[in-house]
CSV table of C-alpha atoms in Angstrom, one decimal:
chain,number,residue,atom,x,y,z
A,1,UNK,CA,22.0,128.1,105.8
A,2,UNK,CA,18.5,129.5,104.9
A,3,UNK,CA,18.2,131.8,102.0
A,4,UNK,CA,18.1,135.5,103.0
A,5,UNK,CA,15.2,137.4,101.4
A,6,UNK,CA,16.0,140.6,99.5
A,7,UNK,CA,14.7,143.0,102.1
A,8,UNK,CA,16.8,141.4,104.8
A,9,UNK,CA,19.8,141.4,102.6
A,10,UNK,CA,19.3,145.1,101.8
A,11,UNK,CA,19.3,145.8,105.6
A,12,UNK,CA,22.5,143.8,106.1
A,13,UNK,CA,24.1,145.7,103.2
A,14,UNK,CA,23.0,149.0,104.7
A,15,UNK,CA,24.4,148.1,108.2
A,16,UNK,CA,27.7,146.9,106.7
A,17,UNK,CA,27.9,150.1,104.7
A,18,UNK,CA,27.4,152.2,107.8
A,19,UNK,CA,30.1,150.2,109.7
A,20,UNK,CA,32.5,150.7,106.8
A,21,UNK,CA,31.8,154.4,106.7
A,22,UNK,CA,32.6,154.6,110.4
A,23,UNK,CA,35.9,152.8,109.9
A,24,UNK,CA,36.8,155.0,106.9
A,25,UNK,CA,36.0,158.2,109.0
A,26,UNK,CA,38.1,156.9,111.9
A,27,UNK,CA,41.0,156.0,109.5
A,28,UNK,CA,40.9,159.5,108.0
A,29,UNK,CA,41.4,161.0,111.5
A,30,UNK,CA,44.4,158.8,112.3
A,31,UNK,CA,47.5,160.9,111.7
A,32,UNK,CA,50.0,158.2,112.6
A,33,UNK,CA,50.2,154.5,113.5
A,34,UNK,CA,51.3,152.9,116.7
A,35,UNK,CA,54.2,151.2,114.9
A,36,UNK,CA,55.5,154.5,113.6
A,37,UNK,CA,55.5,156.1,117.0
A,38,UNK,CA,57.0,153.2,118.8
A,39,UNK,CA,59.5,152.2,116.1
A,40,UNK,CA,62.5,153.6,118.0
A,41,UNK,CA,61.6,152.0,121.4
A,42,UNK,CA,63.9,149.3,122.6
A,43,UNK,CA,62.6,145.7,122.2
A,44,UNK,CA,61.3,143.8,125.1
A,45,UNK,CA,62.7,140.4,125.8
A,46,UNK,CA,60.8,137.3,124.9
A,47,UNK,CA,58.2,136.3,127.4
A,48,UNK,CA,60.0,134.6,130.4
A,49,UNK,CA,57.0,132.9,132.0
A,50,UNK,CA,57.4,129.1,132.4
A,51,UNK,CA,54.9,126.6,133.7
A,52,UNK,CA,55.9,126.2,137.4
A,53,UNK,CA,52.9,124.5,138.9
A,54,UNK,CA,50.0,122.4,137.7
A,55,UNK,CA,46.9,122.5,139.8
A,56,UNK,CA,45.2,119.1,139.7
A,57,UNK,CA,41.8,118.5,141.1
A,58,UNK,CA,39.2,118.9,138.3
A,59,UNK,CA,38.0,115.8,136.4
A,60,UNK,CA,36.4,117.6,133.4
A,61,UNK,CA,37.0,120.6,131.2
A,62,UNK,CA,38.0,123.7,133.2
A,63,UNK,CA,36.3,126.7,131.7
A,64,UNK,CA,37.2,129.8,133.8
A,65,UNK,CA,39.7,131.2,136.3
A,66,UNK,CA,39.9,134.5,138.2
A,67,UNK,CA,42.3,135.9,140.8
A,68,UNK,CA,41.4,137.5,144.1
A,69,UNK,CA,42.8,141.0,144.9
A,70,UNK,CA,45.5,139.5,147.1
A,71,UNK,CA,47.3,137.9,144.0
A,72,UNK,CA,47.5,134.7,145.9
A,73,UNK,CA,44.2,132.9,145.7
A,74,UNK,CA,42.3,132.1,142.5
A,75,UNK,CA,39.0,130.3,141.8
A,76,UNK,CA,38.4,127.9,138.9
A,77,UNK,CA,35.1,126.5,137.5
A,78,UNK,CA,34.8,123.2,135.7
A,79,UNK,CA,32.2,121.1,133.9
A,80,UNK,CA,32.8,118.5,136.8
A,81,UNK,CA,30.3,120.7,138.7
A,82,UNK,CA,32.9,122.2,141.2
A,83,UNK,CA,34.4,125.5,142.0
A,84,UNK,CA,37.9,125.1,143.5
A,85,UNK,CA,39.6,127.9,145.4
A,86,UNK,CA,43.4,127.5,145.2
A,87,UNK,CA,46.3,128.9,147.1
A,88,UNK,CA,48.6,129.5,144.2
A,89,UNK,CA,51.7,129.9,146.4
A,90,UNK,CA,51.4,126.3,147.7
A,91,UNK,CA,49.3,124.8,144.9
A,92,UNK,CA,46.9,123.5,147.5
A,93,UNK,CA,43.1,123.5,147.4
A,94,UNK,CA,41.6,125.9,150.0
A,95,UNK,CA,37.9,125.0,149.3
A,96,UNK,CA,35.9,122.9,147.0
A,97,UNK,CA,32.4,124.2,146.3
A,98,UNK,CA,29.9,121.7,144.7
A,99,UNK,CA,27.5,123.4,142.3
A,100,UNK,CA,23.9,122.6,141.5
A,101,UNK,CA,24.6,122.9,137.8
A,102,UNK,CA,27.8,121.5,136.2
A,103,UNK,CA,27.6,123.8,133.2
A,104,UNK,CA,29.7,126.6,134.6
A,105,UNK,CA,31.1,129.1,132.1
A,106,UNK,CA,32.4,132.0,134.2
A,107,UNK,CA,33.8,132.6,137.6
A,108,UNK,CA,34.7,135.8,139.5
A,109,UNK,CA,36.6,136.5,142.8
A,110,UNK,CA,35.7,139.7,144.6
A,111,UNK,CA,38.7,142.0,145.1
A,112,UNK,CA,38.5,141.6,148.8
A,113,UNK,CA,38.6,137.8,148.5
A,114,UNK,CA,35.4,137.4,150.6
A,115,UNK,CA,33.1,136.2,147.8
A,116,UNK,CA,33.1,134.2,144.6
A,117,UNK,CA,30.5,134.1,141.9
A,118,UNK,CA,29.8,131.7,139.0
A,119,UNK,CA,27.2,131.0,136.3
A,120,UNK,CA,26.7,129.3,133.0
A,121,UNK,CA,24.1,127.3,131.3
A,122,UNK,CA,21.8,127.3,134.4
A,123,UNK,CA,20.9,130.9,133.4
A,124,UNK,CA,21.7,132.4,136.8
A,125,UNK,CA,24.5,133.8,138.8
A,126,UNK,CA,25.3,132.2,142.2
A,127,UNK,CA,27.3,134.0,144.9
A,128,UNK,CA,29.1,132.3,147.7
A,129,UNK,CA,30.7,133.6,150.9
A,130,UNK,CA,34.0,131.9,151.2
A,131,UNK,CA,34.4,132.9,154.9
A,132,UNK,CA,31.2,131.3,156.1
A,133,UNK,CA,30.3,127.6,155.9
A,134,UNK,CA,26.9,126.0,155.7
A,135,UNK,CA,25.8,122.8,157.6
A,136,UNK,CA,27.7,120.6,155.1
A,137,UNK,CA,30.9,122.5,155.6
A,138,UNK,CA,31.2,124.2,152.2
A,139,UNK,CA,31.1,127.9,151.4
A,140,UNK,CA,27.6,129.4,152.2
A,141,UNK,CA,25.5,130.3,149.2
A,142,UNK,CA,24.4,133.9,149.8
A,143,UNK,CA,22.6,134.8,146.6
A,144,UNK,CA,21.0,133.1,143.5
A,145,UNK,CA,20.5,135.9,141.0
A,146,UNK,CA,17.9,134.8,138.5
A,147,UNK,CA,16.0,136.4,135.7
A,148,UNK,CA,18.2,135.6,132.7
A,149,UNK,CA,16.8,134.3,129.4
A,150,UNK,CA,20.2,133.0,128.3
A,151,UNK,CA,23.4,131.5,129.7
A,152,UNK,CA,25.7,133.6,131.9
A,153,UNK,CA,28.9,134.3,130.0
A,154,UNK,CA,30.7,136.8,132.3
A,155,UNK,CA,30.5,138.3,135.8
A,156,UNK,CA,32.7,140.7,137.8
A,157,UNK,CA,32.4,142.2,141.3
A,158,UNK,CA,32.6,146.0,141.6
A,159,UNK,CA,32.9,145.4,145.4
A,160,UNK,CA,31.5,143.0,147.9
A,161,UNK,CA,28.0,144.5,147.5
A,162,UNK,CA,27.7,145.0,143.7
A,163,UNK,CA,28.1,142.8,140.7
A,164,UNK,CA,27.9,143.2,136.9
A,165,UNK,CA,27.0,140.3,134.6
A,166,UNK,CA,26.8,139.8,130.8
A,167,UNK,CA,24.7,137.0,129.3
A,168,UNK,CA,23.6,135.1,126.2
A,169,UNK,CA,20.3,137.0,126.1
A,170,UNK,CA,22.4,140.1,125.1
A,171,UNK,CA,21.7,141.8,128.4
A,172,UNK,CA,23.9,143.5,131.0
A,173,UNK,CA,22.7,143.4,134.6
A,174,UNK,CA,23.9,145.3,137.6
A,175,UNK,CA,23.1,143.7,141.0
A,176,UNK,CA,22.8,145.0,144.5
A,177,UNK,CA,23.9,141.9,146.4
A,178,UNK,CA,22.8,143.0,149.8
A,179,UNK,CA,19.3,143.4,148.6
A,180,UNK,CA,19.4,140.7,146.0
A,181,UNK,CA,17.9,143.0,143.3
A,182,UNK,CA,18.8,144.3,139.9
A,183,UNK,CA,19.7,148.0,139.8
A,184,UNK,CA,20.0,148.0,136.0
A,185,UNK,CA,18.9,145.6,133.3
A,186,UNK,CA,19.3,146.5,129.7
A,187,UNK,CA,20.2,145.2,126.2
A,188,UNK,CA,23.9,145.7,125.7
A,189,UNK,CA,24.6,144.2,122.3
A,190,UNK,CA,23.0,142.7,119.2
A,191,UNK,CA,24.4,139.2,120.1
A,192,UNK,CA,25.5,137.1,123.0
A,193,UNK,CA,27.9,139.0,125.4
A,194,UNK,CA,31.1,137.0,125.6
A,195,UNK,CA,33.4,139.0,127.8
A,196,UNK,CA,33.6,141.8,130.4
A,197,UNK,CA,36.5,143.8,131.8
A,198,UNK,CA,36.4,146.5,134.5
A,199,UNK,CA,38.6,149.6,134.4
A,200,UNK,CA,41.3,150.0,137.0
A,201,UNK,CA,39.3,152.7,138.8
A,202,UNK,CA,36.1,150.6,138.6
A,203,UNK,CA,34.1,153.5,137.1
A,204,UNK,CA,33.8,152.0,133.5
A,205,UNK,CA,33.9,148.7,131.9
A,206,UNK,CA,34.3,147.1,128.4
A,207,UNK,CA,32.1,144.3,126.9
A,208,UNK,CA,32.8,142.1,123.9
A,209,UNK,CA,30.1,140.3,121.9
A,210,UNK,CA,29.4,137.8,119.2
A,211,UNK,CA,28.1,140.8,117.2
A,212,UNK,CA,31.8,141.5,116.5
A,213,UNK,CA,31.9,144.7,118.5
A,214,UNK,CA,33.2,145.9,121.8
A,215,UNK,CA,31.5,148.7,123.9
A,216,UNK,CA,32.5,151.1,126.6
A,217,UNK,CA,30.1,151.6,129.5
A,218,UNK,CA,29.8,153.8,132.6
A,219,UNK,CA,28.8,151.9,135.7
A,220,UNK,CA,26.3,154.6,136.5
A,221,UNK,CA,24.5,154.6,133.2
A,222,UNK,CA,22.7,152.3,130.8
A,223,UNK,CA,23.8,153.7,127.4
A,224,UNK,CA,27.2,152.8,126.0
A,225,UNK,CA,29.7,155.6,125.6
A,226,UNK,CA,31.7,154.2,122.7
A,227,UNK,CA,31.5,151.3,120.2
A,228,UNK,CA,34.5,149.7,118.5
A,229,UNK,CA,34.6,147.7,115.3
A,230,UNK,CA,37.4,145.6,113.7
A,231,UNK,CA,37.0,141.9,114.3
A,232,UNK,CA,35.6,139.7,111.6
A,233,UNK,CA,34.2,137.1,114.1
A,234,UNK,CA,32.9,136.9,117.6
A,235,UNK,CA,34.9,139.0,120.2
A,236,UNK,CA,35.9,136.3,122.6
A,237,UNK,CA,37.4,138.4,125.4
A,238,UNK,CA,38.3,141.9,126.4
A,239,UNK,CA,40.9,143.3,128.8
A,240,UNK,CA,41.3,146.9,130.0
A,241,UNK,CA,44.7,148.4,129.7
A,242,UNK,CA,46.3,149.2,133.1
A,243,UNK,CA,46.5,152.9,132.2
A,244,UNK,CA,42.7,153.0,131.8
A,245,UNK,CA,43.0,154.7,128.4
A,246,UNK,CA,42.6,151.6,126.2
A,247,UNK,CA,41.8,147.9,126.0
A,248,UNK,CA,42.7,144.7,124.2
A,249,UNK,CA,40.4,142.2,122.6
A,250,UNK,CA,40.8,138.9,120.9
A,251,UNK,CA,38.7,136.7,118.6
A,252,UNK,CA,38.5,133.4,116.8
A,253,UNK,CA,39.3,135.4,113.7
A,254,UNK,CA,42.9,134.7,114.6
A,255,UNK,CA,43.7,138.2,115.7
A,256,UNK,CA,44.0,140.3,118.8
A,257,UNK,CA,43.5,144.1,118.7
A,258,UNK,CA,44.3,147.1,120.8
A,259,UNK,CA,41.9,150.1,121.0
A,260,UNK,CA,42.6,153.6,122.3
A,261,UNK,CA,39.5,155.2,124.0
A,262,UNK,CA,40.8,158.7,123.3
A,263,UNK,CA,41.4,158.1,119.6
A,264,UNK,CA,38.0,156.2,119.5
A,265,UNK,CA,39.5,153.5,117.3
A,266,UNK,CA,41.8,150.5,116.8
A,267,UNK,CA,45.5,151.3,117.1
A,268,UNK,CA,47.1,147.8,117.1
A,269,UNK,CA,46.7,144.5,115.3
A,270,UNK,CA,48.4,141.3,116.6
A,271,UNK,CA,48.5,137.9,114.7
A,272,UNK,CA,50.2,134.6,115.5
A,273,UNK,CA,53.2,133.8,113.3
A,274,UNK,CA,51.6,130.9,111.5
A,275,UNK,CA,48.1,132.4,111.6
A,276,UNK,CA,46.7,129.0,112.5
A,277,UNK,CA,44.8,129.6,115.7
A,278,UNK,CA,41.9,131.7,117.1
A,279,UNK,CA,41.9,133.1,120.6
A,280,UNK,CA,39.6,132.6,123.5
A,281,UNK,CA,41.0,134.9,126.2
A,282,UNK,CA,43.4,137.8,126.6
A,283,UNK,CA,45.3,139.6,129.3
A,284,UNK,CA,47.7,142.5,129.6
A,285,UNK,CA,50.8,142.8,131.8
A,286,UNK,CA,50.8,145.3,134.6
A,287,UNK,CA,53.0,147.6,132.5
A,288,UNK,CA,50.8,147.2,129.5
A,289,UNK,CA,53.8,146.2,127.4
A,290,UNK,CA,53.0,142.5,127.0
A,291,UNK,CA,49.7,141.3,125.5
A,292,UNK,CA,48.9,137.6,126.2
A,293,UNK,CA,46.2,135.6,124.3
A,294,UNK,CA,45.1,132.0,124.9
A,295,UNK,CA,44.9,130.0,121.7
A,296,UNK,CA,42.5,127.3,120.8
A,297,UNK,CA,45.5,125.1,119.7
A,298,UNK,CA,46.7,125.0,123.4
A,299,UNK,CA,49.4,127.7,123.6
A,300,UNK,CA,49.5,131.1,125.1
A,301,UNK,CA,50.8,133.7,122.7
A,302,UNK,CA,52.7,136.8,123.7
A,303,UNK,CA,53.3,140.1,121.9
A,304,UNK,CA,55.1,143.4,122.5
A,305,UNK,CA,51.9,145.5,122.7
A,306,UNK,CA,53.7,148.7,121.5
A,307,UNK,CA,55.7,147.3,118.6
A,308,UNK,CA,53.2,144.6,117.7
A,309,UNK,CA,55.9,142.0,117.6
A,310,UNK,CA,55.3,138.4,118.6
A,311,UNK,CA,57.5,137.6,121.6
A,312,UNK,CA,56.9,133.9,122.2
A,313,UNK,CA,54.5,131.2,123.2
A,314,UNK,CA,53.8,129.4,126.4
A,315,UNK,CA,53.4,125.7,125.7
A,316,UNK,CA,52.2,122.9,128.0
A,317,UNK,CA,48.4,122.4,127.7
A,318,UNK,CA,47.3,119.5,125.6
A,319,UNK,CA,44.0,120.9,124.5
A,320,UNK,CA,42.1,124.2,123.9
A,321,UNK,CA,42.8,126.9,126.5
A,322,UNK,CA,39.6,128.4,127.7
A,323,UNK,CA,40.7,131.2,130.0
A,324,UNK,CA,43.7,133.1,131.3
A,325,UNK,CA,43.9,135.4,134.3
A,326,UNK,CA,46.9,137.5,135.4
A,327,UNK,CA,47.1,138.2,139.1
A,328,UNK,CA,46.9,141.9,140.1
A,329,UNK,CA,50.6,142.2,141.0
A,330,UNK,CA,51.5,140.7,137.6
A,331,UNK,CA,53.7,138.0,138.9
A,332,UNK,CA,51.6,134.9,138.0
A,333,UNK,CA,49.4,133.9,135.0
A,334,UNK,CA,46.8,131.2,135.5
A,335,UNK,CA,45.4,129.3,132.5
A,336,UNK,CA,42.6,126.7,132.2
A,337,UNK,CA,42.0,124.2,129.5
A,338,UNK,CA,39.9,121.4,128.2
A,339,UNK,CA,42.8,119.1,129.3
A,340,UNK,CA,41.4,119.4,132.9
A,341,UNK,CA,44.5,121.2,134.1
A,342,UNK,CA,45.0,124.6,135.7
A,343,UNK,CA,48.6,125.8,135.0
A,344,UNK,CA,50.5,128.6,136.8
A,345,UNK,CA,53.1,130.5,134.8
A,346,UNK,CA,55.7,132.4,136.8
């Protein structure tokens, strides 16, 4: 690591001092803890999901998965250069979409189920219409969204006509898909954007970044509304709480955290029992009571989000889990891994 000159070190120290001051100010305003308020709540049972189906079809690491709004279909993206749309009820493939670039890092299904989007190291976001086929019989490509100076790390549909992306060039972009133009393009973080989660009402969203922060945004504006600190390493993933009043985050610092937007600070800390794994992706149950995080050691960890108690692990993958996605009705969890498998937990 190159030696840091004194002036740069002074700036680092000044920034870290400001962050610590923010944390101290927040702590001084906290009149109680989540554990204190929820101590008399009844315990939730250990997580009851089990691996019911394995979706086989990819021949390389699977990096991302996302459910459609119908809670039945999901899309996965893999380094084999394919998107696969699955019927999770039957475990059958619905469509296979070959990609121009194999380096896919993120996928998204529109809530209506009419479109899928993907992107990665090709520095662009590609949108496909799953209901229309081109001459070769695969889903028709309707948009190639270019203009990024870094890899595409996350994308989510607001509706069939609008999309939000986060990328490795630290930018957040809003797209009008009908016109194929950006409606917003701005710097969101001081590092690569790693995750993005939309609120239940689609009016706000959360981003997580390698700058160790998470931020709250309004879909109509460019400036962030709130910034949240806590993690000691990159924020790998964020997930909005179903109430819309908070969100969860996870990191390779071996912790997951819960933040309350109204309190403007962290209210929960979640660690694995052995403290031996970082986390790549997180999800919350439809009740908000269970927090699920994908571990780099190959297990999905579960906690009681209110009492901050570890409630079990889901084992089955043989390598690093890259992404988890809970279907909208909360009945099925999909996980992807470097072991080339997509598992469905019911």
